[in-house]
């Protein structure tokens, strides 16, 4: 059965600000305390979604979460009215308030790991929300993420949902940002490749400067939950040396689409051995790996991190050739742009480049691939998705009007204690759940 890859992009939230919360993500820490523009950020994301939908790709929308996260502030000892809670938090722990106001759920590559029905023993699409336990500001996302995914993929005949893994270091799980699927048609069985930064049980190599956020044990647990068979599952360790250079997720150093893996020369630990394992398993499905390896001599790891060359999307066009979607930063770097230009002219599977300005997201350390969650679906499953989240002309206009009504065009950390911002956010999300037909998915709606 033929299939589709549907990209679900995260709508940027109303509290998008630059707090430098993500140690190990160098773009995030470099722009700490800059003034952000939530309205522009949301509109940049919407333009990307609409442009890809207009090109014929299936494109969905995932809503932001409620921030500031008042329930967690109360759990941490702040009390009184919501306004009093915000005022106390700003006075006593502004960094904590900033963390609990993060709009980081916009990077939906971290929302969950998804296994298509073609790969699962029970023939269902499986979702496991990521626990994101390495960063407090992200570890609070899992419950609402699960609720949102259940509201969008709500037919139990086709979709199976799992709770996030236990919130402990052993099962550190960062979602699809460390997960690739390699094969042929989206609707046919493929090899699932789980990339990890460290192995708690028996691991010997690990980064020393920055944390390895994803564990092998987490990938193994998800493979069991998703009913994947060992013959078509592979666990690959990310190169610890590149994690220490700011490659905090696999999708900062490698990206896949169907049988193509676009990756840096230094992406994986014992890279040749790892890719040979992938090749062997793909061969059992009559699929051949096309590995496009970018040499260090052409693009350094530092330049890859600065331009987010690999935090790109590779999409299959109707003619079977592929298009790579990159951020504006990749075009502005002469070395990276030179490499890309040669690649698309070279007769390989990727023959087109699409560039988007995603500056607001990029300055917090997230490029095109961070903003999307890939979900491979067959025709029946696609019809079972909540249709109101799928991007089209009408939804694009409606969401832009929604952004214009509720979003600010300037936000600093000091604004986070403004009770009016909290009210604006709740009014906006109330309206959004109605637009997208999600029901009550936020704590304040319960």
Short mmCIF file of C-alpha atoms in Angstrom, two decimals:
data_model
loop_
_atom_site.label_atom_id
_atom_site.label_comp_id
_atom_site.label_asym_id
_atom_site.label_seq_id
_atom_site.Cartn_x
_atom_site.Cartn_y
_atom_site.Cartn_z
CA UNK A 1 0.00 0.00 0.00
CA UNK A 2 1.48 3.35 -1.00
CA UNK A 3 1.86 6.01 1.63
CA UNK A 4 2.49 9.65 2.40
CA UNK A 5 4.88 11.46 4.66
CA UNK A 6 2.92 14.13 6.51
CA UNK A 7 4.89 16.87 8.25
CA UNK A 8 3.25 18.34 11.34
CA UNK A 9 4.88 21.68 12.14
CA UNK A 10 4.66 23.35 15.52
CA UNK A 11 2.97 26.74 15.78
CA UNK A 12 5.28 29.08 17.68
CA UNK A 13 3.78 30.06 21.05
CA UNK A 14 2.97 33.51 22.38
CA UNK A 15 5.84 33.47 24.93
CA UNK A 16 8.61 32.82 22.41
CA UNK A 17 11.65 34.49 23.97
CA UNK A 18 15.43 34.10 24.12
CA UNK A 19 16.36 32.71 27.52
CA UNK A 20 19.40 30.60 26.63
CA UNK A 21 17.90 27.64 28.49
CA UNK A 22 19.37 24.85 26.40
CA UNK A 23 22.95 24.07 27.47
CA UNK A 24 24.60 22.23 24.59
CA UNK A 25 22.60 24.14 21.98
CA UNK A 26 25.03 26.90 21.05
CA UNK A 27 22.56 29.02 19.06
CA UNK A 28 20.25 29.10 22.06
CA UNK A 29 22.92 30.20 24.54
CA UNK A 30 24.47 32.77 22.17
CA UNK A 31 21.20 34.72 21.84
CA UNK A 32 20.26 34.76 25.52
CA UNK A 33 18.42 37.96 26.52
CA UNK A 34 17.90 39.15 22.93
CA UNK A 35 14.51 40.73 22.21
CA UNK A 36 12.21 38.29 20.44
CA UNK A 37 9.28 38.80 18.07
CA UNK A 38 6.66 36.07 18.71
CA UNK A 39 4.35 37.39 15.98
CA UNK A 40 7.11 37.22 13.35
CA UNK A 41 8.21 33.79 14.58
CA UNK A 42 4.69 32.38 14.21
CA UNK A 43 4.26 33.92 10.76
CA UNK A 44 7.64 32.60 9.55
CA UNK A 45 6.55 29.11 10.56
CA UNK A 46 3.15 29.48 8.89
CA UNK A 47 4.76 30.64 5.65
CA UNK A 48 6.92 27.51 5.57
CA UNK A 49 3.89 25.27 6.19
CA UNK A 50 1.81 26.97 3.50
CA UNK A 51 4.61 26.97 0.93
CA UNK A 52 5.11 23.21 1.30
CA UNK A 53 1.36 22.55 1.22
CA UNK A 54 1.14 24.62 -1.99
CA UNK A 55 3.84 22.40 -3.52
CA UNK A 56 1.60 19.39 -2.93
CA UNK A 57 3.12 18.02 0.29
CA UNK A 58 0.83 16.90 3.10
CA UNK A 59 1.22 19.44 5.90
CA UNK A 60 -0.37 19.55 9.35
CA UNK A 61 -0.26 21.96 12.29
CA UNK A 62 0.49 21.21 15.95
CA UNK A 63 -0.60 23.82 18.53
CA UNK A 64 1.67 25.45 21.12
CA UNK A 65 1.33 24.69 24.83
CA UNK A 66 0.09 26.96 27.59
CA UNK A 67 2.85 29.14 28.98
CA UNK A 68 3.73 30.37 31.56
CA UNK A 69 3.04 26.96 33.10
CA UNK A 70 1.25 28.13 36.25
CA UNK A 71 0.42 24.62 37.59
CA UNK A 72 4.14 23.80 37.83
CA UNK A 73 4.90 27.15 39.50
CA UNK A 74 2.28 26.26 42.13
CA UNK A 75 3.79 22.82 42.54
CA UNK A 76 7.13 24.53 43.25
CA UNK A 77 5.73 26.62 46.10
CA UNK A 78 4.42 29.84 44.55
CA UNK A 79 0.90 30.62 45.75
CA UNK A 80 -2.05 32.99 45.58
CA UNK A 81 -3.81 34.18 42.44
CA UNK A 82 -2.26 33.50 39.05
CA UNK A 83 -1.04 37.12 39.00
CA UNK A 84 0.55 36.69 42.45
CA UNK A 85 2.23 33.45 41.37
CA UNK A 86 3.82 35.21 38.37
CA UNK A 87 4.94 38.19 40.45
CA UNK A 88 6.51 35.95 43.13
CA UNK A 89 8.30 33.85 40.52
CA UNK A 90 9.73 36.90 38.78
CA UNK A 91 10.92 38.34 42.07
CA UNK A 92 12.37 35.16 43.57
CA UNK A 93 13.47 33.13 40.54
CA UNK A 94 13.24 34.86 37.15
CA UNK A 95 15.19 32.04 35.49
CA UNK A 96 12.60 29.55 36.70
CA UNK A 97 9.78 31.70 35.36
CA UNK A 98 11.63 31.92 32.06
CA UNK A 99 11.98 28.13 31.88
CA UNK A 100 8.27 27.68 32.62
CA UNK A 101 7.43 30.22 29.91
CA UNK A 102 9.51 28.60 27.17
CA UNK A 103 7.88 28.19 23.76
CA UNK A 104 10.16 25.21 23.04
CA UNK A 105 7.29 22.90 22.07
CA UNK A 106 7.43 24.69 18.68
CA UNK A 107 10.21 22.21 17.82
CA UNK A 108 7.91 19.27 17.25
CA UNK A 109 10.72 16.99 16.08
CA UNK A 110 11.05 16.47 19.84
CA UNK A 111 7.35 15.89 20.43
CA UNK A 112 7.33 12.14 19.95
CA UNK A 113 8.72 9.11 18.16
CA UNK A 114 6.39 7.76 15.48
CA UNK A 115 6.45 4.29 13.94
CA UNK A 116 4.29 3.73 10.85
CA UNK A 117 1.86 0.83 10.58
CA UNK A 118 3.97 -0.91 7.92
CA UNK A 119 6.70 -1.47 10.52
CA UNK A 120 4.57 -2.40 13.57
CA UNK A 121 3.43 -5.96 14.32
CA UNK A 122 -0.15 -4.87 15.02
CA UNK A 123 -0.44 -2.78 11.85
CA UNK A 124 -1.06 0.49 13.70
CA UNK A 125 0.77 3.82 13.73
CA UNK A 126 2.45 4.11 17.15
CA UNK A 127 3.19 7.36 19.02
CA UNK A 128 5.33 7.76 22.15
CA UNK A 129 5.58 11.28 23.50
CA UNK A 130 9.18 12.23 24.35
CA UNK A 131 9.97 12.77 28.03
CA UNK A 132 12.71 15.36 27.22
CA UNK A 133 13.99 14.91 30.75
CA UNK A 134 17.41 16.46 30.14
CA UNK A 135 15.94 19.98 30.20
CA UNK A 136 13.37 21.01 32.81
CA UNK A 137 11.68 23.52 30.50
CA UNK A 138 10.99 20.70 28.05
CA UNK A 139 10.28 17.88 30.49
CA UNK A 140 6.96 19.57 31.35
CA UNK A 141 5.69 19.14 27.77
CA UNK A 142 4.96 15.41 27.59
CA UNK A 143 1.48 15.32 29.14
CA UNK A 144 -0.01 18.00 26.89
CA UNK A 145 1.85 16.61 23.88
CA UNK A 146 0.19 13.23 24.47
CA UNK A 147 -3.21 14.90 24.74
CA UNK A 148 -2.71 16.84 21.52
CA UNK A 149 -1.55 13.76 19.59
CA UNK A 150 -4.56 11.77 20.84
CA UNK A 151 -6.86 14.59 19.71
CA UNK A 152 -5.37 14.63 16.19
CA UNK A 153 -4.82 10.90 15.71
CA UNK A 154 -7.95 9.78 17.54
CA UNK A 155 -9.09 6.63 15.73
CA UNK A 156 -8.03 3.55 17.77
CA UNK A 157 -8.43 1.34 14.70
CA UNK A 158 -5.39 3.02 13.19
CA UNK A 159 -3.45 4.77 15.96
CA UNK A 160 -1.83 3.54 19.20
CA UNK A 161 -0.61 6.03 21.81
CA UNK A 162 1.95 5.41 24.58
CA UNK A 163 2.78 7.53 27.57
CA UNK A 164 6.24 9.09 27.78
CA UNK A 165 9.00 6.88 29.18
CA UNK A 166 9.88 7.24 32.90
CA UNK A 167 11.33 10.64 33.77
CA UNK A 168 14.81 9.43 34.68
CA UNK A 169 18.21 9.78 33.02
CA UNK A 170 18.29 6.10 32.05
CA UNK A 171 15.41 6.65 29.63
CA UNK A 172 16.32 10.11 28.32
CA UNK A 173 14.22 10.45 25.16
CA UNK A 174 14.28 13.41 22.75
CA UNK A 175 11.82 12.05 20.22
CA UNK A 176 12.04 12.03 16.45
CA UNK A 177 15.07 14.35 16.41
CA UNK A 178 17.10 11.18 17.02
CA UNK A 179 15.08 8.82 14.84
CA UNK A 180 15.35 8.03 11.13
CA UNK A 181 13.39 5.67 8.90
CA UNK A 182 15.17 4.32 5.84
CA UNK A 183 13.53 2.41 3.02
CA UNK A 184 11.46 2.87 -0.11
CA UNK A 185 7.84 3.93 -0.34
CA UNK A 186 6.50 5.53 2.85
CA UNK A 187 3.75 2.90 3.01
CA UNK A 188 6.11 -0.10 2.94
CA UNK A 189 8.17 -1.66 5.70
CA UNK A 190 11.42 0.18 6.32
CA UNK A 191 14.41 0.12 8.68
CA UNK A 192 14.04 2.25 11.80
CA UNK A 193 17.29 3.81 12.97
CA UNK A 194 17.46 4.99 16.58
CA UNK A 195 20.40 7.32 17.24
CA UNK A 196 21.62 7.70 20.84
CA UNK A 197 24.25 9.76 22.60
CA UNK A 198 24.99 7.47 25.50
CA UNK A 199 24.33 3.99 26.80
CA UNK A 200 23.73 3.74 30.54
CA UNK A 201 24.25 -0.04 30.69
CA UNK A 202 27.64 -0.98 29.29
CA UNK A 203 28.36 2.17 27.35
CA UNK A 204 32.01 3.15 27.02
CA UNK A 205 32.04 6.38 25.04
CA UNK A 206 30.21 9.60 25.87
CA UNK A 207 30.71 13.33 25.36
CA UNK A 208 32.56 15.25 28.06
CA UNK A 209 31.58 18.90 27.46
CA UNK A 210 27.86 18.76 26.68
CA UNK A 211 25.19 16.27 27.78
CA UNK A 212 24.17 13.30 25.65
CA UNK A 213 20.42 13.69 25.90
CA UNK A 214 19.26 10.45 24.23
CA UNK A 215 19.96 6.99 25.62
CA UNK A 216 20.08 3.68 23.81
CA UNK A 217 17.84 2.25 26.50
CA UNK A 218 15.12 4.74 25.56
CA UNK A 219 15.27 3.71 21.90
CA UNK A 220 15.10 0.04 22.82
CA UNK A 221 12.04 0.64 25.02
CA UNK A 222 10.25 2.53 22.23
CA UNK A 223 11.07 -0.22 19.72
CA UNK A 224 9.38 -2.72 22.07
CA UNK A 225 6.36 -0.48 22.66
CA UNK A 226 5.97 0.07 18.91
CA UNK A 227 6.22 -3.67 18.20
CA UNK A 228 9.18 -3.36 15.84
CA UNK A 229 11.11 -6.47 14.81
CA UNK A 230 14.85 -6.72 15.43
CA UNK A 231 15.59 -7.57 11.80
CA UNK A 232 14.56 -4.07 10.72
CA UNK A 233 15.69 -1.98 13.68
CA UNK A 234 19.16 -0.55 14.22
CA UNK A 235 20.71 1.41 17.10
CA UNK A 236 23.50 3.79 16.15
CA UNK A 237 25.58 5.95 18.46
CA UNK A 238 26.13 9.58 17.61
CA UNK A 239 29.76 10.65 17.56
CA UNK A 240 30.49 12.00 21.10
CA UNK A 241 33.01 14.45 19.65
CA UNK A 242 30.32 16.24 17.63
CA UNK A 243 27.93 16.39 20.59
CA UNK A 244 30.71 18.33 22.34
CA UNK A 245 30.71 20.74 19.37
CA UNK A 246 27.03 21.61 19.77
CA UNK A 247 25.35 18.72 17.92
CA UNK A 248 22.79 18.12 20.66
CA UNK A 249 20.47 16.01 18.46
CA UNK A 250 21.06 13.71 15.50
CA UNK A 251 19.01 16.05 13.29
CA UNK A 252 21.75 18.67 13.62
CA UNK A 253 24.24 16.36 11.83
CA UNK A 254 22.11 14.00 9.68
CA UNK A 255 18.71 13.82 7.96
CA UNK A 256 17.01 11.01 6.04
CA UNK A 257 14.23 10.56 3.51
CA UNK A 258 13.18 7.21 2.10
CA UNK A 259 16.45 5.48 1.08
CA UNK A 260 18.64 8.63 1.34
CA UNK A 261 20.75 9.50 4.38
CA UNK A 262 22.36 12.94 4.16
CA UNK A 263 24.98 13.14 6.88
CA UNK A 264 28.30 14.61 7.92
CA UNK A 265 31.54 12.66 7.75
CA UNK A 266 31.76 12.78 11.56
CA UNK A 267 28.07 12.14 12.36
CA UNK A 268 28.24 8.68 13.91
CA UNK A 269 30.55 6.69 16.16
CA UNK A 270 32.27 3.95 14.13
CA UNK A 271 30.40 5.32 11.16
CA UNK A 272 31.32 2.79 8.48
CA UNK A 273 30.29 -0.13 10.67
CA UNK A 274 27.02 1.57 11.62
CA UNK A 275 26.07 2.32 8.02
CA UNK A 276 26.98 -1.21 6.91
CA UNK A 277 24.49 -2.49 9.50
CA UNK A 278 21.80 -0.21 8.05
CA UNK A 279 22.66 -1.37 4.51
CA UNK A 280 22.35 -5.05 5.43
CA UNK A 281 18.95 -4.56 7.03
CA UNK A 282 17.68 -2.43 4.15
CA UNK A 283 18.85 -5.09 1.68
CA UNK A 284 16.46 -7.61 3.27
CA UNK A 285 13.66 -5.26 2.12
CA UNK A 286 15.11 -4.91 -1.39
CA UNK A 287 16.08 -1.34 -0.63
CA UNK A 288 19.51 0.19 -1.18
CA UNK A 289 20.93 2.89 1.09
CA UNK A 290 22.07 6.06 -0.67
CA UNK A 291 24.43 7.73 1.80
CA UNK A 292 25.40 11.29 0.93
CA UNK A 293 28.38 11.99 3.18
CA UNK A 294 29.52 15.60 3.49
CA UNK A 295 33.30 15.72 4.03
CA UNK A 296 34.76 17.73 6.90
CA UNK A 297 37.07 19.34 4.36
CA UNK A 298 34.02 20.87 2.63
CA UNK A 299 31.84 21.68 5.65
CA UNK A 300 33.24 21.70 9.18
CA UNK A 301 31.12 20.55 12.11
CA UNK A 302 31.16 24.14 13.38
CA UNK A 303 29.80 25.42 10.06
CA UNK A 304 27.17 22.67 9.99
CA UNK A 305 26.00 23.76 13.45
CA UNK A 306 26.08 27.47 12.58
CA UNK A 307 24.06 27.06 9.36
CA UNK A 308 21.91 24.05 10.33
CA UNK A 309 22.73 22.45 6.99
CA UNK A 310 21.60 19.04 8.27
CA UNK A 311 18.61 20.37 10.21
CA UNK A 312 16.93 20.42 6.85
CA UNK A 313 13.99 18.58 5.36
CA UNK A 314 14.35 16.26 2.39
CA UNK A 315 11.04 15.79 0.60
CA UNK A 316 10.14 13.50 -2.30
CA UNK A 317 8.52 15.37 -5.18
CA UNK A 318 5.83 13.86 -7.44
CA UNK A 319 8.49 13.08 -10.09
CA UNK A 320 10.43 10.92 -7.60
CA UNK A 321 13.33 13.34 -7.23
CA UNK A 322 13.97 15.04 -3.90
CA UNK A 323 14.05 18.63 -2.66
CA UNK A 324 16.06 19.84 0.33
CA UNK A 325 14.57 22.56 2.55
CA UNK A 326 17.23 24.67 4.31
CA UNK A 327 17.25 27.84 6.44
CA UNK A 328 18.42 31.19 5.08
CA UNK A 329 21.62 30.81 7.13
CA UNK A 330 22.73 27.99 4.80
CA UNK A 331 22.40 30.25 1.76
CA UNK A 332 24.36 33.05 3.42
CA UNK A 333 27.39 30.81 4.10
CA UNK A 334 29.45 30.62 0.93
CA UNK A 335 31.04 27.25 1.71
CA UNK A 336 27.78 25.54 2.67
CA UNK A 337 25.87 27.08 -0.24
CA UNK A 338 28.64 26.08 -2.61
CA UNK A 339 28.43 22.49 -1.42
CA UNK A 340 24.63 22.42 -1.74
CA UNK A 341 24.73 23.93 -5.21
CA UNK A 342 27.22 21.32 -6.39
CA UNK A 343 25.17 18.52 -4.81
CA UNK A 344 21.91 19.42 -6.57
CA UNK A 345 23.73 19.86 -9.89
CA UNK A 346 25.53 16.55 -9.54
CA UNK A 347 22.82 14.19 -10.78
CA UNK A 348 22.05 12.61 -7.41
CA UNK A 349 18.64 12.06 -5.82
CA UNK A 350 18.39 15.65 -4.49
CA UNK A 351 18.01 18.11 -7.36
CA UNK A 352 16.37 21.20 -5.81
CA UNK A 353 16.92 23.56 -2.86
CA UNK A 354 14.16 25.49 -1.09
CA UNK A 355 15.21 28.25 1.34
CA UNK A 356 13.15 29.67 4.21
CA UNK A 357 13.77 32.58 6.56
CA UNK A 358 13.28 31.09 10.03
CA UNK A 359 15.48 33.54 11.91
CA UNK A 360 13.35 33.69 15.05
CA UNK A 361 13.49 29.92 15.44
CA UNK A 362 17.13 29.64 14.34
CA UNK A 363 18.29 32.12 17.01
CA UNK A 364 16.91 29.75 19.63
CA UNK A 365 18.59 26.78 17.97
CA UNK A 366 15.91 25.24 15.77
CA UNK A 367 15.83 24.96 11.98
CA UNK A 368 13.40 23.47 9.43
CA UNK A 369 13.70 19.88 10.69
CA UNK A 370 13.26 20.89 14.34
CA UNK A 371 9.92 22.48 13.49
CA UNK A 372 8.31 19.34 12.07
CA UNK A 373 7.22 15.88 13.21
CA UNK A 374 7.21 13.33 10.39
CA UNK A 375 4.29 10.89 10.30
CA UNK A 376 4.14 8.28 7.52
CA UNK A 377 0.54 7.33 6.79
CA UNK A 378 -1.34 5.23 4.26
CA UNK A 379 -4.50 6.47 2.55
CA UNK A 380 -6.90 5.13 5.20
CA UNK A 381 -4.83 6.54 8.05
CA UNK A 382 -4.57 9.94 6.41
CA UNK A 383 -8.35 10.05 6.13
CA UNK A 384 -8.60 9.23 9.85
CA UNK A 385 -6.51 12.26 10.89
CA UNK A 386 -8.45 15.21 12.34
CA UNK A 387 -8.91 17.16 9.06
CA UNK A 388 -9.04 20.56 10.73
CA UNK A 389 -5.28 20.52 11.49
CA UNK A 390 -4.31 20.08 7.83
CA UNK A 391 -2.89 23.17 6.14
CA UNK A 392 -4.88 24.72 3.28
CA UNK A 393 -5.72 28.21 2.01
CA UNK A 394 -8.52 28.73 4.52
CA UNK A 395 -6.56 27.55 7.56
CA UNK A 396 -3.57 29.68 6.55
CA UNK A 397 -5.69 32.83 6.46
CA UNK A 398 -7.48 31.91 9.71
CA UNK A 399 -4.24 31.24 11.59
CA UNK A 400 -2.59 34.43 10.37
CA UNK A 401 -5.62 36.41 11.55
CA UNK A 402 -5.40 34.54 14.85
CA UNK A 403 -1.71 35.48 15.22
CA UNK A 404 -2.45 39.12 14.36
CA UNK A 405 -5.13 39.24 17.03
CA UNK A 406 -3.25 37.68 19.93
CA UNK A 407 0.54 37.83 19.43
CA UNK A 408 2.99 40.52 20.49
CA UNK A 409 5.75 41.72 18.19
CA UNK A 410 8.24 42.31 21.01
CA UNK A 411 8.95 40.21 24.09
CA UNK A 412 11.67 40.25 26.74
CA UNK A 413 12.15 38.16 29.85
CA UNK A 414 10.68 40.95 32.01
CA UNK A 415 7.37 40.69 30.13
CA UNK A 416 6.81 37.13 31.34
CA UNK A 417 5.39 38.30 34.69
CA UNK A 418 2.76 40.44 32.96
CA UNK A 419 -0.60 38.88 33.90
CA UNK A 420 -2.04 40.27 30.69
CA UNK A 421 0.35 38.00 28.72
CA UNK A 422 -1.08 34.99 30.57
CA UNK A 423 -4.65 36.10 29.77
CA UNK A 424 -3.76 36.74 26.13
CA UNK A 425 -2.26 33.28 25.90
CA UNK A 426 -5.28 31.51 27.37
CA UNK A 427 -7.71 33.45 25.17
CA UNK A 428 -5.58 32.60 22.15
CA UNK A 429 -5.38 28.89 22.95
CA UNK A 430 -9.11 28.72 23.64
CA UNK A 431 -9.70 30.15 20.17
CA UNK A 432 -7.08 27.85 18.61
CA UNK A 433 -8.52 24.62 20.01
CA UNK A 434 -11.82 25.65 18.44
CA UNK A 435 -10.17 26.43 15.09
CA UNK A 436 -8.32 23.09 15.05
CA UNK A 437 -11.15 21.04 16.57
CA UNK A 438 -9.01 19.66 19.40
CA UNK A 439 -11.35 19.84 22.37
CA UNK A 440 -9.98 20.66 25.83
CA UNK A 441 -6.26 19.78 25.75
CA UNK A 442 -4.87 22.44 28.12
CA UNK A 443 -4.84 22.45 31.95
CA UNK A 444 -6.72 25.76 32.18
CA UNK A 445 -9.55 24.27 30.08
CA UNK A 446 -10.13 21.32 32.40
#
